[in-house]
Amino acid sequence: MFLPAPILFSLLILGNISLWGSVLSNENWLYVTFLDVGQGDSIFLQFPDGKTMLIDGGPRSENFDAADFFILPFLKRKHIRHLDTIVLSHADNDHIGGLPQILRNINVHRVVDNGIYHDSDVCRLYKYLLDSLGVEHVAVRKPMVLDSTGSCCLFALQPMKDFLRMNPDDVNNNSVVLKLIYGDRKFLFTGDIEKEAEQALVRYGDFLQADVLKIAHHGSSTSSSEEFVRNVKPEFAVISVSKMNRFGFPSEDVIDRLGKMRIKIARTDYNGAVIFRTNGKILERIR
């Protein structure tokens, strides 16, 4: 099994924690909300200690901004005025589109991305706002630990240094891939990685396993290879996708593959926002 030194060190710390019984109670819920932002991704996490994280900001076009239509109203309803962390998996418009408007309207402590940007208006605006607002910026160029507390650990498994060096312009396959561990429960957030990155991630072996898998690239046939999904062994698979999108996502092959593995599928085009909660022992899909 391949485990970079920082990740291995954090796992050793987690393995020595003997307070799971008191830390993991019904009052210490982690909430993970896969927002329905149309054809794009945006995931909101609220941790047991009250910290908050947003993964991706959905799409933006001339007459539509996922931040204005969906994300900011959602945060307002939850009385969220501060985000501890924003993670941009990669700089495609359907992931970065709403982030400039988020940065303008919400106090953000830290932004994490892979440091690869398109030559586009939205990317230029995003980088300008990071600089002008003085937001802490972390560029993931190799696997690392992003956060580690007594009850939660958040790892960036991807991009990997060697893959990034050999494929510096491959935006999708260099997506920031996150593994979240809370007690006995695990989530894997995959951005838009494709089969090439999936093959690299399989090197993690059993560490890749997760209860909830965010299906990469909106269910495209370029992703969710059988080997990768079998290594993750998820109970739930979540696909963020819009109705009748022009790409034909999700692929019927991907849906069939997940079905044959008896994985429970949730789709934002069918279900709207998809919400999970866990106290580190119990895992519930509550929407």
C-alpha atoms as a PDB file:
ATOM      1  CA  MET A   1       0.000   0.000   0.000  1.00  0.00           C
ATOM      2  CA  PHE A   2       1.243   3.500  -0.902  1.00  0.00           C
ATOM      3  CA  LEU A   3       0.919   6.070   1.896  1.00  0.00           C
ATOM      4  CA  PRO A   4       2.889   9.344   1.820  1.00  0.00           C
ATOM      5  CA  ALA A   5       4.691  10.143   5.074  1.00  0.00           C
ATOM      6  CA  PRO A   6       2.379  12.995   6.236  1.00  0.00           C
ATOM      7  CA  ILE A   7      -0.693  10.819   5.777  1.00  0.00           C
ATOM      8  CA  LEU A   8       0.914   7.839   7.490  1.00  0.00           C
ATOM      9  CA  PHE A   9       1.906  10.034  10.450  1.00  0.00           C
ATOM     10  CA  SER A  10      -1.639  11.352  10.899  1.00  0.00           C
ATOM     11  CA  LEU A  11      -3.055   7.844  10.735  1.00  0.00           C
ATOM     12  CA  LEU A  12      -0.700   6.764  13.502  1.00  0.00           C
ATOM     13  CA  ILE A  13      -1.993   9.638  15.632  1.00  0.00           C
ATOM     14  CA  LEU A  14      -5.609   8.710  14.905  1.00  0.00           C
ATOM     15  CA  GLY A  15      -4.856   5.099  15.746  1.00  0.00           C
ATOM     16  CA  ASN A  16      -3.681   6.125  19.214  1.00  0.00           C
ATOM     17  CA  ILE A  17      -6.815   8.082  20.098  1.00  0.00           C
ATOM     18  CA  SER A  18      -8.677   6.202  22.832  1.00  0.00           C
ATOM     19  CA  LEU A  19     -11.570   8.587  23.361  1.00  0.00           C
ATOM     20  CA  TRP A  20     -13.832   7.598  20.453  1.00  0.00           C
ATOM     21  CA  GLY A  21     -16.604   6.568  22.848  1.00  0.00           C
ATOM     22  CA  SER A  22     -16.861  10.034  24.380  1.00  0.00           C
ATOM     23  CA  VAL A  23     -15.959  12.053  21.284  1.00  0.00           C
ATOM     24  CA  LEU A  24     -18.361  10.293  18.939  1.00  0.00           C
ATOM     25  CA  SER A  25     -21.831  10.813  20.334  1.00  0.00           C
ATOM     26  CA  ASN A  26     -25.157  11.677  18.780  1.00  0.00           C
ATOM     27  CA  GLU A  27     -24.437  15.344  19.512  1.00  0.00           C
ATOM     28  CA  ASN A  28     -21.274  15.426  17.385  1.00  0.00           C
ATOM     29  CA  TRP A  29     -22.682  15.232  13.874  1.00  0.00           C
ATOM     30  CA  LEU A  30     -20.747  15.869  10.704  1.00  0.00           C
ATOM     31  CA  TYR A  31     -23.046  17.062   7.903  1.00  0.00           C
ATOM     32  CA  VAL A  32     -22.143  16.685   4.217  1.00  0.00           C
ATOM     33  CA  THR A  33     -24.468  18.366   1.698  1.00  0.00           C
ATOM     34  CA  PHE A  34     -24.101  17.786  -2.035  1.00  0.00           C
ATOM     35  CA  LEU A  35     -25.830  20.906  -3.331  1.00  0.00           C
ATOM     36  CA  ASP A  36     -27.941  20.867  -6.471  1.00  0.00           C
ATOM     37  CA  VAL A  37     -26.218  23.547  -8.563  1.00  0.00           C
ATOM     38  CA  GLY A  38     -27.165  22.245 -11.995  1.00  0.00           C
ATOM     39  CA  GLN A  39     -24.355  20.984 -14.225  1.00  0.00           C
ATOM     40  CA  GLY A  40     -21.495  21.351 -11.773  1.00  0.00           C
ATOM     41  CA  ASP A  41     -20.268  20.544  -8.275  1.00  0.00           C
ATOM     42  CA  SER A  42     -20.604  22.200  -4.893  1.00  0.00           C
ATOM     43  CA  ILE A  43     -20.410  20.389  -1.555  1.00  0.00           C
ATOM     44  CA  PHE A  44     -20.871  21.967   1.879  1.00  0.00           C
ATOM     45  CA  LEU A  45     -19.438  20.379   5.018  1.00  0.00           C
ATOM     46  CA  GLN A  46     -20.228  21.360   8.592  1.00  0.00           C
ATOM     47  CA  PHE A  47     -17.940  19.703  11.117  1.00  0.00           C
ATOM     48  CA  PRO A  48     -18.797  18.693  14.694  1.00  0.00           C
ATOM     49  CA  ASP A  49     -16.730  21.587  16.083  1.00  0.00           C
ATOM     50  CA  GLY A  50     -18.689  24.085  13.973  1.00  0.00           C
ATOM     51  CA  LYS A  51     -16.047  24.628  11.293  1.00  0.00           C
ATOM     52  CA  THR A  52     -17.254  24.867   7.715  1.00  0.00           C
ATOM     53  CA  MET A  53     -15.924  23.932   4.286  1.00  0.00           C
ATOM     54  CA  LEU A  54     -17.110  24.374   0.715  1.00  0.00           C
ATOM     55  CA  ILE A  55     -15.770  22.113  -2.020  1.00  0.00           C
ATOM     56  CA  ASP A  56     -16.219  23.805  -5.421  1.00  0.00           C
ATOM     57  CA  GLY A  57     -18.589  26.597  -6.375  1.00  0.00           C
ATOM     58  CA  GLY A  58     -20.704  25.294  -9.229  1.00  0.00           C
ATOM     59  CA  PRO A  59     -21.041  26.843 -12.711  1.00  0.00           C
ATOM     60  CA  ARG A  60     -21.311  30.374 -13.990  1.00  0.00           C
ATOM     61  CA  SER A  61     -22.539  31.754 -17.316  1.00  0.00           C
ATOM     62  CA  GLU A  62     -23.688  35.096 -18.696  1.00  0.00           C
ATOM     63  CA  ASN A  63     -27.121  34.843 -17.074  1.00  0.00           C
ATOM     64  CA  PHE A  64     -26.482  32.387 -14.253  1.00  0.00           C
ATOM     65  CA  ASP A  65     -24.208  32.098 -11.241  1.00  0.00           C
ATOM     66  CA  ALA A  66     -24.574  29.075  -8.957  1.00  0.00           C
ATOM     67  CA  ALA A  67     -23.462  31.207  -6.019  1.00  0.00           C
ATOM     68  CA  ASP A  68     -26.302  33.698  -6.435  1.00  0.00           C
ATOM     69  CA  PHE A  69     -28.984  31.146  -7.278  1.00  0.00           C
ATOM     70  CA  PHE A  70     -28.115  28.310  -4.901  1.00  0.00           C
ATOM     71  CA  ILE A  71     -25.030  28.512  -2.684  1.00  0.00           C
ATOM     72  CA  LEU A  72     -25.381  31.926  -1.029  1.00  0.00           C
ATOM     73  CA  PRO A  73     -29.121  31.441  -0.309  1.00  0.00           C
ATOM     74  CA  PHE A  74     -28.284  28.049   1.225  1.00  0.00           C
ATOM     75  CA  LEU A  75     -25.566  29.556   3.431  1.00  0.00           C
ATOM     76  CA  LYS A  76     -27.892  32.402   4.439  1.00  0.00           C
ATOM     77  CA  ARG A  77     -30.592  29.946   5.529  1.00  0.00           C
ATOM     78  CA  LYS A  78     -28.008  28.198   7.690  1.00  0.00           C
ATOM     79  CA  HIS A  79     -26.764  31.534   9.092  1.00  0.00           C
ATOM     80  CA  ILE A  80     -23.268  30.871   7.721  1.00  0.00           C
ATOM     81  CA  ARG A  81     -21.290  34.113   7.369  1.00  0.00           C
ATOM     82  CA  HIS A  82     -17.807  32.592   7.461  1.00  0.00           C
ATOM     83  CA  LEU A  83     -16.185  29.659   5.675  1.00  0.00           C
ATOM     84  CA  ASP A  84     -13.085  28.207   7.260  1.00  0.00           C
ATOM     85  CA  THR A  85     -11.987  26.542   4.024  1.00  0.00           C
ATOM     86  CA  ILE A  86     -12.869  26.547   0.352  1.00  0.00           C
ATOM     87  CA  VAL A  87     -11.418  23.735  -1.739  1.00  0.00           C
ATOM     88  CA  LEU A  88     -11.385  24.172  -5.513  1.00  0.00           C
ATOM     89  CA  SER A  89     -10.928  20.706  -6.976  1.00  0.00           C
ATOM     90  CA  HIS A  90      -9.884  22.153 -10.359  1.00  0.00           C
ATOM     91  CA  ALA A  91     -10.422  25.268 -12.413  1.00  0.00           C
ATOM     92  CA  ASP A  92     -13.088  24.180 -14.912  1.00  0.00           C
ATOM     93  CA  ASN A  93     -16.012  26.615 -15.022  1.00  0.00           C
ATOM     94  CA  ASP A  94     -18.534  24.160 -13.555  1.00  0.00           C
ATOM     95  CA  HIS A  95     -16.429  23.998 -10.379  1.00  0.00           C
ATOM     96  CA  ILE A  96     -14.871  27.466 -10.073  1.00  0.00           C
ATOM     97  CA  GLY A  97     -17.739  29.497 -11.564  1.00  0.00           C
ATOM     98  CA  GLY A  98     -19.483  30.551  -8.352  1.00  0.00           C
ATOM     99  CA  LEU A  99     -16.379  31.024  -6.208  1.00  0.00           C
ATOM    100  CA  PRO A 100     -15.679  34.692  -7.046  1.00  0.00           C
ATOM    101  CA  GLN A 101     -19.159  35.623  -5.844  1.00  0.00           C
ATOM    102  CA  ILE A 102     -18.660  33.509  -2.711  1.00  0.00           C
ATOM    103  CA  LEU A 103     -15.365  35.289  -2.005  1.00  0.00           C
ATOM    104  CA  ARG A 104     -17.066  38.669  -2.451  1.00  0.00           C
ATOM    105  CA  ASN A 105     -19.908  37.877  -0.042  1.00  0.00           C
ATOM    106  CA  ILE A 106     -18.557  35.472   2.582  1.00  0.00           C
ATOM    107  CA  ASN A 107     -15.555  35.825   4.873  1.00  0.00           C
ATOM    108  CA  VAL A 108     -13.163  33.018   3.903  1.00  0.00           C
ATOM    109  CA  HIS A 109     -10.113  32.033   5.936  1.00  0.00           C
ATOM    110  CA  ARG A 110      -8.356  29.607   3.574  1.00  0.00           C
ATOM    111  CA  VAL A 111      -8.576  28.490  -0.050  1.00  0.00           C
ATOM    112  CA  VAL A 112      -7.061  25.222  -1.262  1.00  0.00           C
ATOM    113  CA  ASP A 113      -6.553  24.355  -4.937  1.00  0.00           C
ATOM    114  CA  ASN A 114      -4.055  22.618  -7.234  1.00  0.00           C
ATOM    115  CA  GLY A 115      -2.445  25.786  -8.583  1.00  0.00           C
ATOM    116  CA  ILE A 116      -3.478  25.032 -12.188  1.00  0.00           C
ATOM    117  CA  TYR A 117      -5.668  27.663 -13.845  1.00  0.00           C
ATOM    118  CA  HIS A 118      -7.182  28.335 -17.243  1.00  0.00           C
ATOM    119  CA  ASP A 119      -6.595  31.567 -19.139  1.00  0.00           C
ATOM    120  CA  SER A 120     -10.182  32.667 -18.530  1.00  0.00           C
ATOM    121  CA  ASP A 121     -12.014  35.622 -17.027  1.00  0.00           C
ATOM    122  CA  VAL A 122     -13.340  33.612 -14.094  1.00  0.00           C
ATOM    123  CA  CYS A 123      -9.889  32.247 -13.211  1.00  0.00           C
ATOM    124  CA  ARG A 124      -8.323  35.704 -13.414  1.00  0.00           C
ATOM    125  CA  LEU A 125     -11.069  37.114 -11.173  1.00  0.00           C
ATOM    126  CA  TYR A 126     -10.665  34.231  -8.708  1.00  0.00           C
ATOM    127  CA  LYS A 127      -6.896  34.799  -8.419  1.00  0.00           C
ATOM    128  CA  TYR A 128      -7.362  38.570  -8.124  1.00  0.00           C
ATOM    129  CA  LEU A 129      -9.812  38.137  -5.246  1.00  0.00           C
ATOM    130  CA  LEU A 130      -7.505  35.724  -3.418  1.00  0.00           C
ATOM    131  CA  ASP A 131      -4.715  38.302  -3.584  1.00  0.00           C
ATOM    132  CA  SER A 132      -6.771  41.422  -2.867  1.00  0.00           C
ATOM    133  CA  LEU A 133      -8.683  39.889   0.044  1.00  0.00           C
ATOM    134  CA  GLY A 134      -5.563  38.430   1.630  1.00  0.00           C
ATOM    135  CA  VAL A 135      -7.019  34.923   1.831  1.00  0.00           C
ATOM    136  CA  GLU A 136      -4.614  32.199   2.923  1.00  0.00           C
ATOM    137  CA  HIS A 137      -3.863  30.102  -0.170  1.00  0.00           C
ATOM    138  CA  VAL A 138      -2.643  26.502  -0.187  1.00  0.00           C
ATOM    139  CA  ALA A 139      -1.646  24.899  -3.510  1.00  0.00           C
ATOM    140  CA  VAL A 140      -1.712  21.099  -3.322  1.00  0.00           C
ATOM    141  CA  ARG A 141       1.180  19.764  -5.394  1.00  0.00           C
ATOM    142  CA  LYS A 142       1.527  16.410  -3.639  1.00  0.00           C
ATOM    143  CA  PRO A 143      -0.456  14.339  -1.096  1.00  0.00           C
ATOM    144  CA  MET A 144      -0.781  16.115   2.228  1.00  0.00           C
ATOM    145  CA  VAL A 145      -2.815  16.431   5.412  1.00  0.00           C
ATOM    146  CA  LEU A 146      -5.119  19.455   5.233  1.00  0.00           C
ATOM    147  CA  ASP A 147      -6.674  19.167   8.695  1.00  0.00           C
ATOM    148  CA  SER A 148      -6.284  16.834  11.635  1.00  0.00           C
ATOM    149  CA  THR A 149      -8.181  17.096  14.919  1.00  0.00           C
ATOM    150  CA  GLY A 150      -9.086  14.642  17.639  1.00  0.00           C
ATOM    151  CA  SER A 151     -12.081  13.395  15.694  1.00  0.00           C
ATOM    152  CA  CYS A 152     -11.628  14.295  11.993  1.00  0.00           C
ATOM    153  CA  CYS A 153      -8.825  14.013   9.505  1.00  0.00           C
ATOM    154  CA  LEU A 154      -8.862  15.489   5.998  1.00  0.00           C
ATOM    155  CA  PHE A 155      -6.319  14.313   3.448  1.00  0.00           C
ATOM    156  CA  ALA A 156      -5.513  15.516  -0.063  1.00  0.00           C
ATOM    157  CA  LEU A 157      -4.622  12.302  -1.912  1.00  0.00           C
ATOM    158  CA  GLN A 158      -4.202  13.921  -5.318  1.00  0.00           C
ATOM    159  CA  PRO A 159      -2.547  15.460  -7.273  1.00  0.00           C
ATOM    160  CA  MET A 160       0.508  13.277  -6.888  1.00  0.00           C
ATOM    161  CA  LYS A 161       3.886  14.883  -7.458  1.00  0.00           C
ATOM    162  CA  ASP A 162       5.035  12.503 -10.219  1.00  0.00           C
ATOM    163  CA  PHE A 163       1.708  12.606 -12.084  1.00  0.00           C
ATOM    164  CA  LEU A 164       1.622  16.399 -11.872  1.00  0.00           C
ATOM    165  CA  ARG A 165       5.171  16.686 -13.199  1.00  0.00           C
ATOM    166  CA  MET A 166       4.439  14.432 -16.186  1.00  0.00           C
ATOM    167  CA  ASN A 167       0.967  15.883 -16.888  1.00  0.00           C
ATOM    168  CA  PRO A 168       1.143  19.536 -15.778  1.00  0.00           C
ATOM    169  CA  ASP A 169      -1.734  20.698 -17.999  1.00  0.00           C
ATOM    170  CA  ASP A 170      -4.167  17.850 -17.283  1.00  0.00           C
ATOM    171  CA  VAL A 171      -6.708  19.826 -15.286  1.00  0.00           C
ATOM    172  CA  ASN A 172      -9.189  17.002 -14.654  1.00  0.00           C
ATOM    173  CA  ASN A 173      -6.707  14.324 -13.623  1.00  0.00           C
ATOM    174  CA  ASN A 174      -4.899  16.745 -11.324  1.00  0.00           C
ATOM    175  CA  SER A 175      -8.110  17.512  -9.428  1.00  0.00           C
ATOM    176  CA  VAL A 176      -7.659  17.805  -5.682  1.00  0.00           C
ATOM    177  CA  VAL A 177      -9.030  14.507  -4.330  1.00  0.00           C
ATOM    178  CA  LEU A 178     -10.072  14.595  -0.668  1.00  0.00           C
ATOM    179  CA  LYS A 179     -10.422  11.745   1.821  1.00  0.00           C
ATOM    180  CA  LEU A 180     -12.341  12.651   4.978  1.00  0.00           C
ATOM    181  CA  ILE A 181     -12.248  10.336   7.985  1.00  0.00           C
ATOM    182  CA  TYR A 182     -14.515  10.856  10.983  1.00  0.00           C
ATOM    183  CA  GLY A 183     -14.385   7.966  13.425  1.00  0.00           C
ATOM    184  CA  ASP A 184     -15.328   4.829  11.512  1.00  0.00           C
ATOM    185  CA  ARG A 185     -16.890   6.734   8.600  1.00  0.00           C
ATOM    186  CA  LYS A 186     -15.173   7.908   5.437  1.00  0.00           C
ATOM    187  CA  PHE A 187     -15.962  10.128   2.440  1.00  0.00           C
ATOM    188  CA  LEU A 188     -14.055  10.395  -0.853  1.00  0.00           C
ATOM    189  CA  PHE A 189     -14.435  13.545  -2.987  1.00  0.00           C
ATOM    190  CA  THR A 190     -12.970  13.069  -6.450  1.00  0.00           C
ATOM    191  CA  GLY A 191     -13.433  16.248  -8.494  1.00  0.00           C
ATOM    192  CA  ASP A 192     -13.282  15.386 -12.194  1.00  0.00           C
ATOM    193  CA  ILE A 193     -10.543  12.756 -12.168  1.00  0.00           C
ATOM    194  CA  GLU A 194     -10.529  10.240 -14.999  1.00  0.00           C
ATOM    195  CA  LYS A 195      -9.201   6.716 -15.387  1.00  0.00           C
ATOM    196  CA  GLU A 196      -5.531   7.767 -15.480  1.00  0.00           C
ATOM    197  CA  ALA A 197      -5.728   9.386 -12.040  1.00  0.00           C
ATOM    198  CA  GLU A 198      -7.918   6.561 -10.743  1.00  0.00           C
ATOM    199  CA  GLN A 199      -5.178   4.084 -11.655  1.00  0.00           C
ATOM    200  CA  ALA A 200      -2.687   6.137  -9.649  1.00  0.00           C
ATOM    201  CA  LEU A 201      -5.037   6.358  -6.657  1.00  0.00           C
ATOM    202  CA  VAL A 202      -5.515   2.587  -6.554  1.00  0.00           C
ATOM    203  CA  ARG A 203      -1.968   2.481  -5.153  1.00  0.00           C
ATOM    204  CA  TYR A 204      -3.441   3.615  -1.834  1.00  0.00           C
ATOM    205  CA  GLY A 205      -4.983   0.157  -1.441  1.00  0.00           C
ATOM    206  CA  ASP A 206      -7.353  -0.204   1.513  1.00  0.00           C
ATOM    207  CA  PHE A 207      -6.862   3.448   2.457  1.00  0.00           C
ATOM    208  CA  LEU A 208      -8.975   4.361  -0.581  1.00  0.00           C
ATOM    209  CA  GLN A 209     -12.086   2.765   0.950  1.00  0.00           C
ATOM    210  CA  ALA A 210     -14.993   5.100   1.724  1.00  0.00           C
ATOM    211  CA  ASP A 211     -18.634   4.820   2.738  1.00  0.00           C
ATOM    212  CA  VAL A 212     -19.636   7.680   0.428  1.00  0.00           C
ATOM    213  CA  LEU A 213     -18.028   8.261  -2.978  1.00  0.00           C
ATOM    214  CA  LYS A 214     -18.549  11.447  -4.966  1.00  0.00           C
ATOM    215  CA  ILE A 215     -18.653  10.038  -8.492  1.00  0.00           C
ATOM    216  CA  ALA A 216     -16.020  11.792 -10.570  1.00  0.00           C
ATOM    217  CA  HIS A 217     -16.744  13.986 -13.580  1.00  0.00           C
ATOM    218  CA  HIS A 218     -20.527  13.912 -13.132  1.00  0.00           C
ATOM    219  CA  GLY A 219     -20.772  10.238 -14.076  1.00  0.00           C
ATOM    220  CA  SER A 220     -18.816  10.525 -17.325  1.00  0.00           C
ATOM    221  CA  SER A 221     -17.656   7.304 -18.992  1.00  0.00           C
ATOM    222  CA  THR A 222     -14.102   8.667 -18.680  1.00  0.00           C
ATOM    223  CA  SER A 223     -14.246   7.949 -14.955  1.00  0.00           C
ATOM    224  CA  SER A 224     -15.466   5.453 -12.319  1.00  0.00           C
ATOM    225  CA  SER A 225     -13.531   2.483 -13.676  1.00  0.00           C
ATOM    226  CA  GLU A 226     -14.482  -0.862 -12.181  1.00  0.00           C
ATOM    227  CA  GLU A 227     -11.079  -1.317 -10.526  1.00  0.00           C
ATOM    228  CA  PHE A 228     -11.280   2.079  -8.853  1.00  0.00           C
ATOM    229  CA  VAL A 229     -14.836   1.689  -7.567  1.00  0.00           C
ATOM    230  CA  ARG A 230     -14.116  -1.820  -6.275  1.00  0.00           C
ATOM    231  CA  ASN A 231     -11.166  -0.445  -4.326  1.00  0.00           C
ATOM    232  CA  VAL A 232     -13.288   2.316  -2.791  1.00  0.00           C
ATOM    233  CA  LYS A 233     -16.096  -0.133  -1.881  1.00  0.00           C
ATOM    234  CA  PRO A 234     -18.690   2.580  -1.211  1.00  0.00           C
ATOM    235  CA  GLU A 235     -22.144   2.053   0.224  1.00  0.00           C
ATOM    236  CA  PHE A 236     -23.344   5.285  -1.436  1.00  0.00           C
ATOM    237  CA  ALA A 237     -22.391   6.969  -4.708  1.00  0.00           C
ATOM    238  CA  VAL A 238     -23.404  10.586  -5.329  1.00  0.00           C
ATOM    239  CA  ILE A 239     -23.607  12.068  -8.831  1.00  0.00           C
ATOM    240  CA  SER A 240     -23.851  15.845  -9.228  1.00  0.00           C
ATOM    241  CA  VAL A 241     -25.475  16.518 -12.582  1.00  0.00           C
ATOM    242  CA  SER A 242     -28.231  18.575 -14.205  1.00  0.00           C
ATOM    243  CA  LYS A 243     -31.339  17.270 -15.903  1.00  0.00           C
ATOM    244  CA  MET A 244     -31.104  16.696 -19.661  1.00  0.00           C
ATOM    245  CA  ASN A 245     -27.557  18.071 -19.836  1.00  0.00           C
ATOM    246  CA  ARG A 246     -25.865  18.313 -23.231  1.00  0.00           C
ATOM    247  CA  PHE A 247     -23.103  15.868 -22.251  1.00  0.00           C
ATOM    248  CA  GLY A 248     -25.421  12.932 -21.653  1.00  0.00           C
ATOM    249  CA  PHE A 249     -24.174  12.573 -18.058  1.00  0.00           C
ATOM    250  CA  PRO A 250     -24.299  10.285 -16.243  1.00  0.00           C
ATOM    251  CA  SER A 251     -23.153   7.528 -18.553  1.00  0.00           C
ATOM    252  CA  GLU A 252     -25.424   4.478 -18.633  1.00  0.00           C
ATOM    253  CA  ASP A 253     -22.284   2.329 -18.376  1.00  0.00           C
ATOM    254  CA  VAL A 254     -21.376   4.003 -15.089  1.00  0.00           C
ATOM    255  CA  ILE A 255     -24.914   3.614 -13.719  1.00  0.00           C
ATOM    256  CA  ASP A 256     -24.954  -0.069 -14.721  1.00  0.00           C
ATOM    257  CA  ARG A 257     -21.525  -0.627 -13.160  1.00  0.00           C
ATOM    258  CA  LEU A 258     -22.603   0.877  -9.849  1.00  0.00           C
ATOM    259  CA  GLY A 259     -25.858  -1.067  -9.929  1.00  0.00           C
ATOM    260  CA  LYS A 260     -24.100  -4.388 -10.464  1.00  0.00           C
ATOM    261  CA  MET A 261     -21.972  -3.626  -7.398  1.00  0.00           C
ATOM    262  CA  ARG A 262     -25.163  -2.958  -5.388  1.00  0.00           C
ATOM    263  CA  ILE A 263     -24.092   0.586  -4.575  1.00  0.00           C
ATOM    264  CA  LYS A 264     -26.861   3.001  -3.566  1.00  0.00           C
ATOM    265  CA  ILE A 265     -26.981   5.867  -6.066  1.00  0.00           C
ATOM    266  CA  ALA A 266     -28.080   9.433  -5.305  1.00  0.00           C
ATOM    267  CA  ARG A 267     -28.338  12.020  -8.090  1.00  0.00           C
ATOM    268  CA  THR A 268     -28.859  15.742  -7.768  1.00  0.00           C
ATOM    269  CA  ASP A 269     -30.907  15.815 -10.997  1.00  0.00           C
ATOM    270  CA  TYR A 270     -33.385  13.353  -9.471  1.00  0.00           C
ATOM    271  CA  ASN A 271     -33.084  14.063  -5.745  1.00  0.00           C
ATOM    272  CA  GLY A 272     -32.039  17.703  -5.477  1.00  0.00           C
ATOM    273  CA  ALA A 273     -29.556  18.295  -2.667  1.00  0.00           C
ATOM    274  CA  VAL A 274     -28.221  15.072  -1.145  1.00  0.00           C
ATOM    275  CA  ILE A 275     -27.408  15.225   2.574  1.00  0.00           C
ATOM    276  CA  PHE A 276     -25.571  12.812   4.859  1.00  0.00           C
ATOM    277  CA  ARG A 277     -24.802  13.011   8.533  1.00  0.00           C
ATOM    278  CA  THR A 278     -22.582  10.889  10.726  1.00  0.00           C
ATOM    279  CA  ASN A 279     -21.407  10.902  14.317  1.00  0.00           C
ATOM    280  CA  GLY A 280     -18.438   8.735  13.425  1.00  0.00           C
ATOM    281  CA  LYS A 281     -20.386   5.523  14.002  1.00  0.00           C
ATOM    282  CA  ILE A 282     -23.845   5.952  12.507  1.00  0.00           C
ATOM    283  CA  LEU A 283     -24.095   7.108   8.887  1.00  0.00           C
ATOM    284  CA  GLU A 284     -27.461   8.382   7.680  1.00  0.00           C
ATOM    285  CA  ARG A 285     -28.645   9.792   4.394  1.00  0.00           C
ATOM    286  CA  ILE A 286     -31.194  12.341   5.602  1.00  0.00           C
ATOM    287  CA  ARG A 287     -32.161  13.749   2.183  1.00  0.00           C
END
